[in-house]
Short mmCIF file of C-alpha atoms in Angstrom, two decimals:
data_model
loop_
_atom_site.label_atom_id
_atom_site.label_comp_id
_atom_site.label_asym_id
_atom_site.label_seq_id
_atom_site.Cartn_x
_atom_site.Cartn_y
_atom_site.Cartn_z
CA MET C 26 -23.84 -17.39 -12.18
CA VAL C 27 -24.65 -13.96 -10.70
CA LYS C 28 -28.02 -12.88 -9.41
CA PHE C 29 -29.06 -9.49 -8.02
CA GLN C 30 -32.25 -9.48 -5.94
CA HIS C 31 -33.77 -6.12 -4.99
CA VAL C 32 -30.32 -4.66 -4.45
CA ASN C 33 -30.10 -1.16 -2.99
CA LYS C 34 -27.02 0.81 -2.10
CA TRP C 35 -26.48 4.23 -0.61
CA TYR C 36 -23.44 6.44 -0.18
CA GLY C 37 -24.64 8.43 2.81
CA SER C 38 -27.92 9.85 1.60
CA LEU C 39 -27.10 9.26 -2.08
CA HIS C 40 -29.09 6.34 -3.45
CA VAL C 41 -26.63 4.87 -5.96
CA LEU C 42 -28.29 1.53 -6.74
CA ARG C 43 -32.08 1.30 -6.76
CA GLU C 44 -33.90 -2.02 -6.73
CA ILE C 45 -31.50 -3.82 -9.03
CA ASN C 46 -32.75 -7.19 -10.26
CA LEU C 47 -30.46 -8.98 -12.63
CA ARG C 48 -29.43 -12.48 -13.65
CA ILE C 49 -26.26 -13.27 -15.51
CA ALA C 50 -25.97 -16.78 -16.90
CA LYS C 51 -22.81 -18.84 -17.26
CA GLY C 52 -21.01 -17.94 -20.47
CA GLU C 53 -23.00 -14.78 -20.96
CA VAL C 54 -21.37 -11.51 -21.99
CA VAL C 55 -23.21 -8.49 -20.57
CA VAL C 56 -22.30 -4.91 -21.43
CA VAL C 57 -23.36 -2.18 -19.01
CA CYS C 58 -23.53 1.38 -20.29
CA GLY C 59 -24.91 4.65 -19.06
CA PRO C 60 -23.91 8.19 -18.18
CA SER C 61 -21.25 8.77 -15.54
CA GLY C 62 -22.61 8.59 -12.03
CA SER C 63 -25.35 6.19 -13.12
CA GLY C 64 -24.07 3.43 -10.83
CA LYS C 65 -22.66 1.07 -13.45
CA SER C 66 -19.20 0.79 -11.88
CA THR C 67 -20.75 0.41 -8.44
CA LEU C 68 -22.93 -2.37 -9.83
CA ILE C 69 -19.99 -4.56 -10.83
CA ARG C 70 -17.91 -3.62 -7.78
CA CYS C 71 -20.69 -5.10 -5.66
CA ILE C 72 -20.31 -8.49 -7.34
CA ASN C 73 -16.94 -9.19 -5.66
CA ARG C 74 -17.91 -7.03 -2.68
CA LEU C 75 -15.37 -4.30 -3.24
CA GLU C 76 -18.48 -2.34 -2.27
CA PRO C 77 -20.99 -3.52 0.32
CA ILE C 78 -24.73 -3.24 -0.31
CA GLN C 79 -27.29 -2.08 2.23
CA ALA C 80 -30.38 -3.95 1.11
CA GLY C 81 -31.24 -6.92 -1.08
CA GLU C 82 -29.04 -9.87 -1.93
CA ILE C 83 -26.42 -10.81 -4.48
CA PHE C 84 -25.74 -14.46 -5.28
CA VAL C 85 -22.53 -15.56 -6.97
CA ASP C 86 -22.48 -19.18 -8.08
CA GLY C 87 -25.54 -19.71 -5.91
CA LYS C 88 -23.90 -18.37 -2.74
CA PRO C 89 -25.38 -15.29 -1.05
CA LEU C 90 -22.76 -12.59 -0.41
CA SER C 91 -24.38 -11.58 2.87
CA ASP C 92 -23.72 -15.00 4.39
CA PRO C 93 -21.34 -14.34 7.31
CA THR C 94 -19.72 -17.78 6.89
CA LEU C 95 -18.90 -17.07 3.23
CA ASP C 96 -15.18 -17.30 2.44
CA LEU C 97 -14.90 -13.93 0.75
CA ARG C 98 -11.27 -14.42 -0.29
CA ALA C 99 -12.04 -17.71 -1.99
CA LEU C 100 -14.95 -16.07 -3.77
CA ARG C 101 -12.84 -13.14 -4.95
CA ALA C 102 -10.22 -15.56 -6.23
CA GLU C 103 -12.91 -16.89 -8.61
CA ILE C 104 -13.79 -13.44 -9.92
CA GLY C 105 -11.35 -11.58 -12.17
CA PHE C 106 -11.52 -7.80 -12.02
CA VAL C 107 -10.02 -5.36 -14.52
CA PHE C 108 -9.80 -1.70 -13.51
CA GLN C 109 -9.97 1.46 -15.58
CA GLN C 110 -6.58 2.57 -14.23
CA PHE C 111 -5.01 -0.93 -14.62
CA ASN C 112 -3.71 -0.88 -11.01
CA LEU C 113 -0.70 -3.02 -11.81
CA TYR C 114 1.83 -3.33 -8.98
CA PRO C 115 4.55 -0.85 -10.02
CA HIS C 116 7.26 -2.39 -7.83
CA LEU C 117 6.90 -5.83 -9.39
CA THR C 118 7.80 -7.08 -12.85
CA VAL C 119 5.07 -8.16 -15.25
CA ARG C 120 5.75 -11.79 -14.40
CA GLU C 121 5.58 -11.10 -10.65
CA ASN C 122 2.34 -9.18 -11.14
CA LEU C 123 0.89 -12.36 -12.66
CA THR C 124 2.31 -14.88 -10.20
CA LEU C 125 1.69 -13.12 -6.85
CA ALA C 126 -1.93 -14.10 -6.28
CA PRO C 127 -1.69 -17.66 -7.70
CA MET C 128 1.28 -18.35 -5.40
CA LYS C 129 -0.12 -16.69 -2.27
CA VAL C 130 -3.82 -17.46 -2.60
CA ARG C 131 -3.92 -20.67 -4.63
CA LYS C 132 -0.58 -21.92 -3.21
CA VAL C 133 0.60 -22.83 -6.70
CA SER C 134 4.36 -23.50 -6.93
CA ARG C 135 6.55 -20.77 -8.39
CA GLY C 136 7.42 -22.88 -11.44
CA GLU C 137 3.81 -23.63 -12.20
CA ALA C 138 2.74 -20.02 -11.65
CA GLU C 139 5.45 -18.81 -14.01
CA ALA C 140 4.42 -21.31 -16.65
CA ILE C 141 0.82 -20.07 -16.43
CA ALA C 142 2.07 -16.46 -16.59
CA ALA C 143 4.13 -17.15 -19.71
CA LYS C 144 1.15 -18.78 -21.42
CA LEU C 145 -1.15 -15.87 -20.56
CA LEU C 146 1.35 -13.23 -21.72
CA GLU C 147 1.55 -15.12 -25.00
CA ARG C 148 -2.21 -15.06 -25.23
CA VAL C 149 -2.50 -11.30 -24.64
CA GLY C 150 0.23 -10.73 -27.23
CA ILE C 151 3.20 -9.55 -25.10
CA PRO C 152 5.28 -12.65 -24.40
CA ASP C 153 8.52 -10.64 -24.47
CA LYS C 154 7.62 -8.27 -21.62
CA SER C 155 7.66 -10.62 -18.64
CA ASN C 156 10.75 -9.01 -17.06
CA ALA C 157 9.63 -5.43 -17.71
CA TYR C 158 8.14 -3.18 -15.05
CA PRO C 159 4.67 -1.70 -15.63
CA ALA C 160 6.17 1.79 -16.03
CA ASN C 161 7.98 0.59 -19.16
CA LEU C 162 4.78 -0.48 -20.92
CA SER C 163 2.25 1.47 -22.97
CA GLY C 164 -1.25 1.88 -21.58
CA GLY C 165 -2.62 -0.80 -23.88
CA GLN C 166 0.10 -3.22 -22.85
CA GLN C 167 -0.51 -2.46 -19.17
CA GLN C 168 -4.21 -3.18 -19.51
CA ARG C 169 -3.46 -6.46 -21.30
CA VAL C 170 -1.13 -7.40 -18.44
CA ALA C 171 -3.93 -6.52 -16.01
CA ILE C 172 -6.28 -8.84 -17.90
CA ALA C 173 -3.63 -11.58 -17.82
CA ARG C 174 -3.18 -11.00 -14.07
CA ALA C 175 -6.89 -11.55 -13.51
CA LEU C 176 -6.88 -14.65 -15.76
CA ALA C 177 -3.92 -16.12 -13.87
CA MET C 178 -6.33 -16.98 -11.06
CA GLN C 179 -8.41 -19.00 -13.56
CA PRO C 180 -11.60 -17.13 -12.66
CA LYS C 181 -15.11 -18.29 -13.48
CA ILE C 182 -16.23 -14.78 -14.27
CA MET C 183 -14.47 -11.61 -15.44
CA LEU C 184 -15.58 -8.10 -14.54
CA PHE C 185 -14.32 -5.10 -16.51
CA ASP C 186 -14.71 -1.56 -15.19
CA GLU C 187 -14.29 0.79 -18.18
CA PRO C 188 -11.17 -1.09 -19.32
CA THR C 189 -10.48 1.20 -22.29
CA SER C 190 -11.50 4.60 -20.90
CA ALA C 191 -7.98 5.54 -19.78
CA LEU C 192 -6.33 4.48 -23.04
CA ASP C 193 -5.15 6.45 -26.05
CA PRO C 194 -7.48 5.75 -28.98
CA GLU C 195 -4.94 3.73 -30.95
CA MET C 196 -4.53 1.30 -28.03
CA ILE C 197 -8.19 0.56 -27.47
CA ASN C 198 -8.45 -2.13 -30.13
CA GLU C 199 -5.61 -4.29 -28.84
CA VAL C 200 -7.42 -4.52 -25.50
CA LEU C 201 -10.84 -5.11 -27.05
CA GLU C 202 -9.37 -7.90 -29.19
CA VAL C 203 -8.17 -9.73 -26.09
CA MET C 204 -11.61 -9.31 -24.54
CA THR C 205 -13.35 -10.51 -27.69
CA GLY C 206 -11.14 -13.60 -27.67
CA LEU C 207 -12.13 -14.31 -24.08
CA ALA C 208 -15.81 -13.95 -24.87
CA LYS C 209 -15.48 -16.37 -27.78
CA GLU C 210 -13.97 -18.95 -25.45
CA GLY C 211 -17.11 -18.83 -23.36
CA MET C 212 -15.96 -16.71 -20.41
CA THR C 213 -18.75 -15.16 -18.37
CA MET C 214 -18.15 -11.41 -18.61
CA VAL C 215 -19.69 -8.22 -17.29
CA VAL C 216 -18.22 -5.20 -19.04
CA VAL C 217 -18.85 -1.58 -18.15
CA THR C 218 -17.90 0.30 -21.29
CA HIS C 219 -18.84 2.98 -23.79
CA GLU C 220 -17.40 0.96 -26.67
CA MET C 221 -20.65 0.43 -28.49
CA GLY C 222 -18.94 -1.36 -31.40
CA PHE C 223 -17.72 -3.98 -28.92
CA ALA C 224 -21.19 -4.21 -27.39
CA ARG C 225 -22.77 -4.78 -30.82
CA ARG C 226 -20.29 -7.43 -31.89
CA VAL C 227 -19.63 -9.33 -28.67
CA ALA C 228 -22.34 -8.79 -26.07
CA HIS C 229 -25.27 -11.14 -25.61
CA ARG C 230 -27.11 -8.49 -23.68
CA VAL C 231 -26.75 -4.74 -23.15
CA LEU C 232 -27.94 -2.92 -20.03
CA PHE C 233 -28.54 0.79 -19.85
CA MET C 234 -28.34 2.38 -16.41
CA ASP C 235 -29.31 5.83 -15.23
CA GLU C 236 -29.58 7.24 -11.72
CA GLY C 237 -28.93 3.88 -10.10
CA GLN C 238 -31.58 1.98 -12.03
CA ILE C 239 -31.50 -0.42 -14.94
CA ILE C 240 -33.63 1.50 -17.45
CA GLU C 241 -33.40 -0.86 -20.34
CA GLU C 242 -31.94 -4.21 -21.26
CA GLY C 243 -31.96 -6.31 -24.37
CA ALA C 244 -30.03 -8.10 -27.06
CA PRO C 245 -27.64 -5.70 -28.82
CA GLN C 246 -29.65 -5.54 -32.01
CA THR C 247 -32.94 -4.58 -30.32
CA PHE C 248 -31.12 -2.35 -27.87
CA PHE C 249 -29.39 -0.26 -30.50
CA GLU C 250 -32.04 -0.29 -33.22
CA THR C 251 -35.28 -0.02 -31.30
CA PRO C 252 -34.55 1.24 -27.79
CA GLY C 253 -37.75 1.50 -25.80
CA SER C 254 -37.08 4.32 -23.37
CA PRO C 255 -36.60 7.95 -24.43
CA ARG C 256 -33.69 8.22 -21.96
CA THR C 257 -31.85 5.40 -23.73
CA ARG C 258 -32.49 6.97 -27.14
CA GLN C 259 -31.17 10.28 -25.90
CA PHE C 260 -28.03 8.64 -24.46
CA LEU C 261 -27.38 6.59 -27.59
CA SER C 262 -27.83 9.56 -29.90
CA LYS C 263 -25.23 11.45 -27.89
CA ILE C 264 -22.56 8.77 -27.91
CA LEU C 265 -23.21 7.35 -31.39
CA SER C 266 -23.52 10.62 -33.31
CA HIS C 267 -19.79 11.10 -33.84
CA MET Q 26 45.12 24.84 18.40
CA GLU Q 27 46.43 21.70 19.93
CA PHE Q 28 45.04 18.69 18.15
CA SER Q 29 47.32 16.28 19.94
CA VAL Q 30 44.58 16.19 22.59
CA ILE Q 31 42.48 14.28 20.08
CA VAL Q 32 45.25 11.81 19.29
CA LYS Q 33 45.93 11.27 22.96
CA ASN Q 34 42.29 10.60 23.80
CA PHE Q 35 41.27 9.03 20.50
CA ASP Q 36 40.67 5.59 21.99
CA PHE Q 37 38.47 6.93 24.75
CA LEU Q 38 36.44 9.16 22.43
CA ILE Q 39 35.88 6.55 19.73
CA ALA Q 40 35.89 3.24 21.62
CA GLN Q 41 34.02 4.50 24.68
CA GLY Q 42 32.08 7.46 23.30
CA LEU Q 43 31.09 6.35 19.82
CA LEU Q 44 31.13 2.55 20.07
CA GLY Q 45 30.55 1.90 23.77
CA PHE Q 46 33.53 -0.30 24.63
CA GLY Q 47 35.16 0.90 27.81
CA ASN Q 48 34.82 1.21 31.55
CA PHE Q 49 31.59 3.21 31.41
CA VAL Q 50 28.13 2.29 30.19
CA GLY Q 51 27.84 4.23 26.96
CA GLY Q 52 28.37 4.45 23.23
CA THR Q 53 26.46 6.55 20.73
CA LEU Q 54 26.20 3.77 18.14
CA ARG Q 55 25.41 1.12 20.73
CA LEU Q 56 22.35 3.17 21.65
CA ALA Q 57 21.40 4.61 18.26
CA VAL Q 58 21.50 1.44 16.13
CA PRO Q 59 19.18 -0.74 18.25
CA ALA Q 60 16.98 2.31 18.96
CA ILE Q 61 16.53 2.89 15.22
CA VAL Q 62 15.82 -0.78 14.47
CA LEU Q 63 13.44 -1.38 17.40
CA GLY Q 64 11.83 2.06 17.09
CA PHE Q 65 11.10 1.40 13.42
CA VAL Q 66 9.59 -2.02 14.13
CA LEU Q 67 7.37 -0.53 16.86
CA GLY Q 68 6.66 2.42 14.55
CA ILE Q 69 5.34 0.08 11.83
CA PHE Q 70 2.87 -1.39 14.32
CA ILE Q 71 1.88 2.08 15.56
CA GLY Q 72 1.43 3.30 11.97
CA LEU Q 73 -0.67 0.25 11.04
CA GLY Q 74 -2.62 0.69 14.28
CA ARG Q 75 -3.44 4.29 13.36
CA LEU Q 76 -4.99 3.03 10.12
CA ALA Q 77 -6.86 0.08 11.63
CA ARG Q 78 -10.59 -0.10 11.12
CA ARG Q 79 -11.18 -1.50 14.61
CA PRO Q 80 -11.44 1.38 17.07
CA TRP Q 81 -9.92 -0.60 19.95
CA ILE Q 82 -6.67 -0.71 17.96
CA ARG Q 83 -6.90 2.70 16.28
CA ILE Q 84 -7.71 4.79 19.36
CA PRO Q 85 -4.87 3.54 21.61
CA ALA Q 86 -2.40 3.98 18.70
CA THR Q 87 -3.61 7.55 18.18
CA ILE Q 88 -3.36 8.35 21.89
CA TYR Q 89 0.15 6.88 21.95
CA VAL Q 90 1.29 9.14 19.11
CA GLU Q 91 -0.34 12.24 20.55
CA ILE Q 92 1.19 11.70 23.99
CA PHE Q 93 4.78 10.95 23.02
CA ARG Q 94 4.87 13.50 20.21
CA GLY Q 95 3.67 16.13 22.63
CA VAL Q 96 6.33 15.84 25.33
CA PRO Q 97 10.08 16.57 25.22
CA LEU Q 98 12.43 13.62 24.84
CA VAL Q 99 14.36 14.66 27.95
CA MET Q 100 11.19 14.27 29.95
CA VAL Q 101 10.58 10.77 28.64
CA ILE Q 102 14.13 9.84 29.64
CA PHE Q 103 13.51 11.28 33.12
CA TRP Q 104 10.24 9.36 33.46
CA PHE Q 105 11.93 6.08 32.76
CA TRP Q 106 14.88 7.00 34.97
CA PHE Q 107 13.03 8.29 38.04
CA ILE Q 108 9.42 7.18 37.91
CA ILE Q 109 9.39 3.64 36.51
CA PRO Q 110 11.88 2.29 39.12
CA VAL Q 111 9.65 3.70 41.86
CA LEU Q 112 6.52 2.18 40.39
CA LEU Q 113 8.11 -1.20 39.67
CA ARG Q 114 10.40 -1.14 42.73
CA VAL Q 115 13.41 -2.17 40.66
CA ALA Q 116 16.46 -0.19 39.64
CA LEU Q 117 16.88 -0.06 35.88
CA PRO Q 118 20.33 0.15 34.28
CA GLU Q 119 21.25 3.30 32.31
CA TYR Q 120 21.43 1.44 29.02
CA GLY Q 121 18.02 -0.15 29.43
CA VAL Q 122 16.43 3.16 30.42
CA ALA Q 123 18.02 5.07 27.56
CA LEU Q 124 17.15 2.47 24.94
CA THR Q 125 13.55 2.08 26.14
CA ALA Q 126 13.03 5.84 26.25
CA PHE Q 127 14.35 6.31 22.70
CA VAL Q 128 12.40 3.39 21.24
CA VAL Q 129 9.15 4.49 22.88
CA PHE Q 130 9.61 8.15 21.95
CA GLU Q 131 10.80 7.66 18.38
CA ALA Q 132 8.12 5.09 17.58
CA ALA Q 133 5.55 7.89 17.82
CA TYR Q 134 7.30 9.90 15.09
CA LEU Q 135 8.19 6.88 12.99
CA GLY Q 136 4.61 5.63 13.28
CA GLU Q 137 3.37 8.85 11.70
CA ILE Q 138 5.87 8.49 8.87
CA VAL Q 139 4.74 4.89 8.31
CA ARG Q 140 1.09 5.97 8.30
CA ALA Q 141 1.74 8.74 5.77
CA GLY Q 142 3.76 6.34 3.63
CA ILE Q 143 0.97 3.76 3.57
CA GLN Q 144 -1.59 6.43 2.74
CA SER Q 145 0.57 7.64 -0.14
CA VAL Q 146 0.00 4.35 -2.00
CA PRO Q 147 -2.96 4.76 -4.37
CA ARG Q 148 -6.19 3.13 -3.23
CA GLY Q 149 -6.39 1.13 -6.45
CA GLN Q 150 -3.41 -0.96 -5.35
CA MET Q 151 -5.31 -2.28 -2.36
CA GLU Q 152 -8.41 -2.88 -4.45
CA ALA Q 153 -6.44 -4.78 -7.08
CA ALA Q 154 -4.83 -7.01 -4.47
CA THR Q 155 -8.12 -7.56 -2.63
CA ALA Q 156 -9.87 -8.42 -5.89
CA THR Q 157 -7.44 -11.28 -6.56
CA GLY Q 158 -8.25 -12.82 -3.16
CA LEU Q 159 -5.15 -11.75 -1.20
CA SER Q 160 -5.82 -11.35 2.54
CA SER Q 161 -5.36 -7.92 4.09
CA ALA Q 162 -2.10 -9.04 5.72
CA GLN Q 163 -0.78 -10.36 2.38
CA THR Q 164 -1.91 -7.18 0.63
CA MET Q 165 -0.04 -5.09 3.18
CA LEU Q 166 3.09 -7.24 3.07
CA TYR Q 167 3.50 -7.82 -0.68
CA VAL Q 168 1.74 -4.85 -2.28
CA ILE Q 169 1.34 -1.84 0.01
CA LEU Q 170 4.39 -1.84 2.33
CA PRO Q 171 7.05 -2.27 -0.40
CA GLN Q 172 5.66 0.77 -2.23
CA ALA Q 173 5.06 2.72 0.97
CA LEU Q 174 8.58 2.04 2.21
CA LYS Q 175 10.10 3.58 -0.89
CA ASN Q 176 8.00 6.72 -0.43
CA MET Q 177 8.97 6.84 3.25
CA ILE Q 178 12.74 6.69 2.79
CA PRO Q 179 13.48 10.46 2.80
CA ALA Q 180 11.33 11.16 5.89
CA LEU Q 181 12.57 8.02 7.65
CA VAL Q 182 16.22 8.87 7.16
CA THR Q 183 15.65 12.42 8.40
CA GLN Q 184 14.09 10.96 11.55
CA PHE Q 185 16.89 8.41 11.95
CA ILE Q 186 19.42 11.25 11.75
CA VAL Q 187 17.50 13.25 14.35
CA LEU Q 188 17.42 10.19 16.62
CA PHE Q 189 21.12 9.57 16.11
CA LYS Q 190 21.98 13.10 17.21
CA ASP Q 191 19.44 13.06 20.05
CA THR Q 192 21.27 10.17 21.69
CA SER Q 193 23.53 12.85 23.20
CA LEU Q 194 20.60 13.56 25.57
CA ALA Q 195 21.23 10.20 27.24
CA SER Q 196 24.24 11.77 28.91
CA ILE Q 197 21.87 13.42 31.45
CA ILE Q 198 21.42 10.07 33.18
CA GLY Q 199 25.14 9.35 33.11
CA TYR Q 200 25.28 7.46 29.84
CA VAL Q 201 28.74 8.03 28.35
CA ASP Q 202 28.09 8.66 24.68
CA LEU Q 203 30.28 10.64 22.30
CA THR Q 204 29.22 14.03 23.70
CA LYS Q 205 29.66 12.95 27.31
CA ALA Q 206 33.05 11.40 26.50
CA ALA Q 207 34.20 14.71 25.00
CA GLN Q 208 32.95 16.51 28.13
CA ILE Q 209 34.92 14.14 30.38
CA VAL Q 210 38.11 14.67 28.38
CA ASN Q 211 37.52 18.42 28.29
CA ASN Q 212 37.16 18.61 32.07
CA ARG Q 213 40.68 17.27 32.31
CA GLU Q 214 42.35 18.89 29.29
CA ILE Q 215 40.38 22.15 28.83
CA ARG Q 216 40.49 21.99 25.04
CA PRO Q 217 36.84 22.67 24.18
CA PHE Q 218 37.42 23.99 20.66
CA GLU Q 219 39.42 21.01 19.44
CA LEU Q 220 37.28 18.42 21.23
CA TYR Q 221 33.89 19.73 20.19
CA LEU Q 222 35.06 20.33 16.65
CA PHE Q 223 36.28 16.75 16.51
CA ILE Q 224 33.04 15.20 17.73
CA ALA Q 225 31.07 17.45 15.39
CA VAL Q 226 33.06 15.95 12.50
CA VAL Q 227 32.40 12.42 13.82
CA TYR Q 228 28.64 13.09 14.11
CA TRP Q 229 28.61 14.61 10.65
CA LEU Q 230 30.47 11.69 9.06
CA CYS Q 231 27.97 9.24 10.56
CA THR Q 232 24.88 11.17 9.49
CA TYR Q 233 26.28 11.90 6.03
CA GLY Q 234 26.95 8.18 5.66
CA MET Q 235 23.28 7.58 6.49
CA SER Q 236 22.22 10.11 3.83
CA LEU Q 237 24.35 8.46 1.19
CA TYR Q 238 23.04 5.02 2.05
CA ALA Q 239 19.46 6.32 1.87
CA ARG Q 240 20.07 7.72 -1.60
CA HIS Q 241 21.45 4.36 -2.67
CA LEU Q 242 18.39 2.55 -1.25
CA GLU Q 243 15.99 4.94 -2.96
CA GLN Q 244 17.59 4.21 -6.29
CA ARG Q 245 17.52 0.49 -5.70
CA PHE Q 246 13.79 0.58 -4.97
CA THR Q 247 13.01 2.55 -8.11
CA PRO Q 248 12.40 0.20 -11.03
CA SER Q 249 14.74 1.16 -13.86
CA VAL Q 250 12.81 2.87 -16.62
#
């Protein structure tokens, strides 16, 4: 589904991604963790080319992103992205947040788009909020709307960039439950998160990144119980100790 | 105090001076309203141009702003009045000259307001729209501009009010606006206090009306919480 081949990225002289090689299969749930500044957000932002790369190649669904004839908008329409800060459109109602892209990009009729929106709001547990504005919702509700907005495009893959990091602790679970449900339905997911409980329960594979490199990867059980690299052990002991 | 001078010349001051119906080319509103509308439309393009990634759009837009923001409005009016007819070898009518000068001049200021308004919208909004596959034009139209416009309202209205009052400068090329109309009446009646007090009230009523309407718009664009 997604393949990184010798990917390198710099911000000026800062080498933020170093020789990334990675394959993500259809239906796989991959959790990416690591200290801040390790390049994990950059990694997933490269998949829908919110960030360009300077060397190497990324394939999505077999198509190389560097291909100049690639229809980037069509590709992005297939990739759902959920941001740490939700980034809902504050001037639009919840329903309009969900129907904008399907109507403008997919050219779905308003009626059909609204039917999809209603179904998705039901699924993320806030069917009664479709006329509300984002400012009237709690953080957890906003993030669930943001997930529904991404799903409204019926994506083949969902990317999550620290989806619970901006939330109050009591709202984290309602978002993780929605994500767990998605994973169970077979959605291909790449999740940047520090929620190690979620990683243990839901992920098929966990990656640990540091200084722009993938230091370690493995199934959750091996990853958490017998991490190979000292850097991973150090990181895990810091975030799991409390 | 002899306010009968106002009553006697009311038609001339309001119909000719404010609205532009009369024997002379003129009218404050007839100049200000299209100048605001056209200046704002041009200003949106200038503002977008200033933010364009392509240098062949960005650089001319920047030069445009720097030139017209750096010269007095009176001079721009003179340019159009004296220089353009010589270059093009055609005589331009007062109204056309005045309107063109105002639109061209104000677009520089309005363009900067538009640019600041667009930049005030958080970056995440553009990323969210881009990530769902919207084109950059669609992102601008449905996501960025509606939010930017709301943030721009106070600065825009201030600029519209400035423009409205600046239309009195068009009188230097013989355009009979409200100020010029009062001058004409005063030359005959010699009642400067009454006449200039009256037109001050008329200007103030118009600009205060604009302020009130702006406040109303700002509230309408704020989602009720």
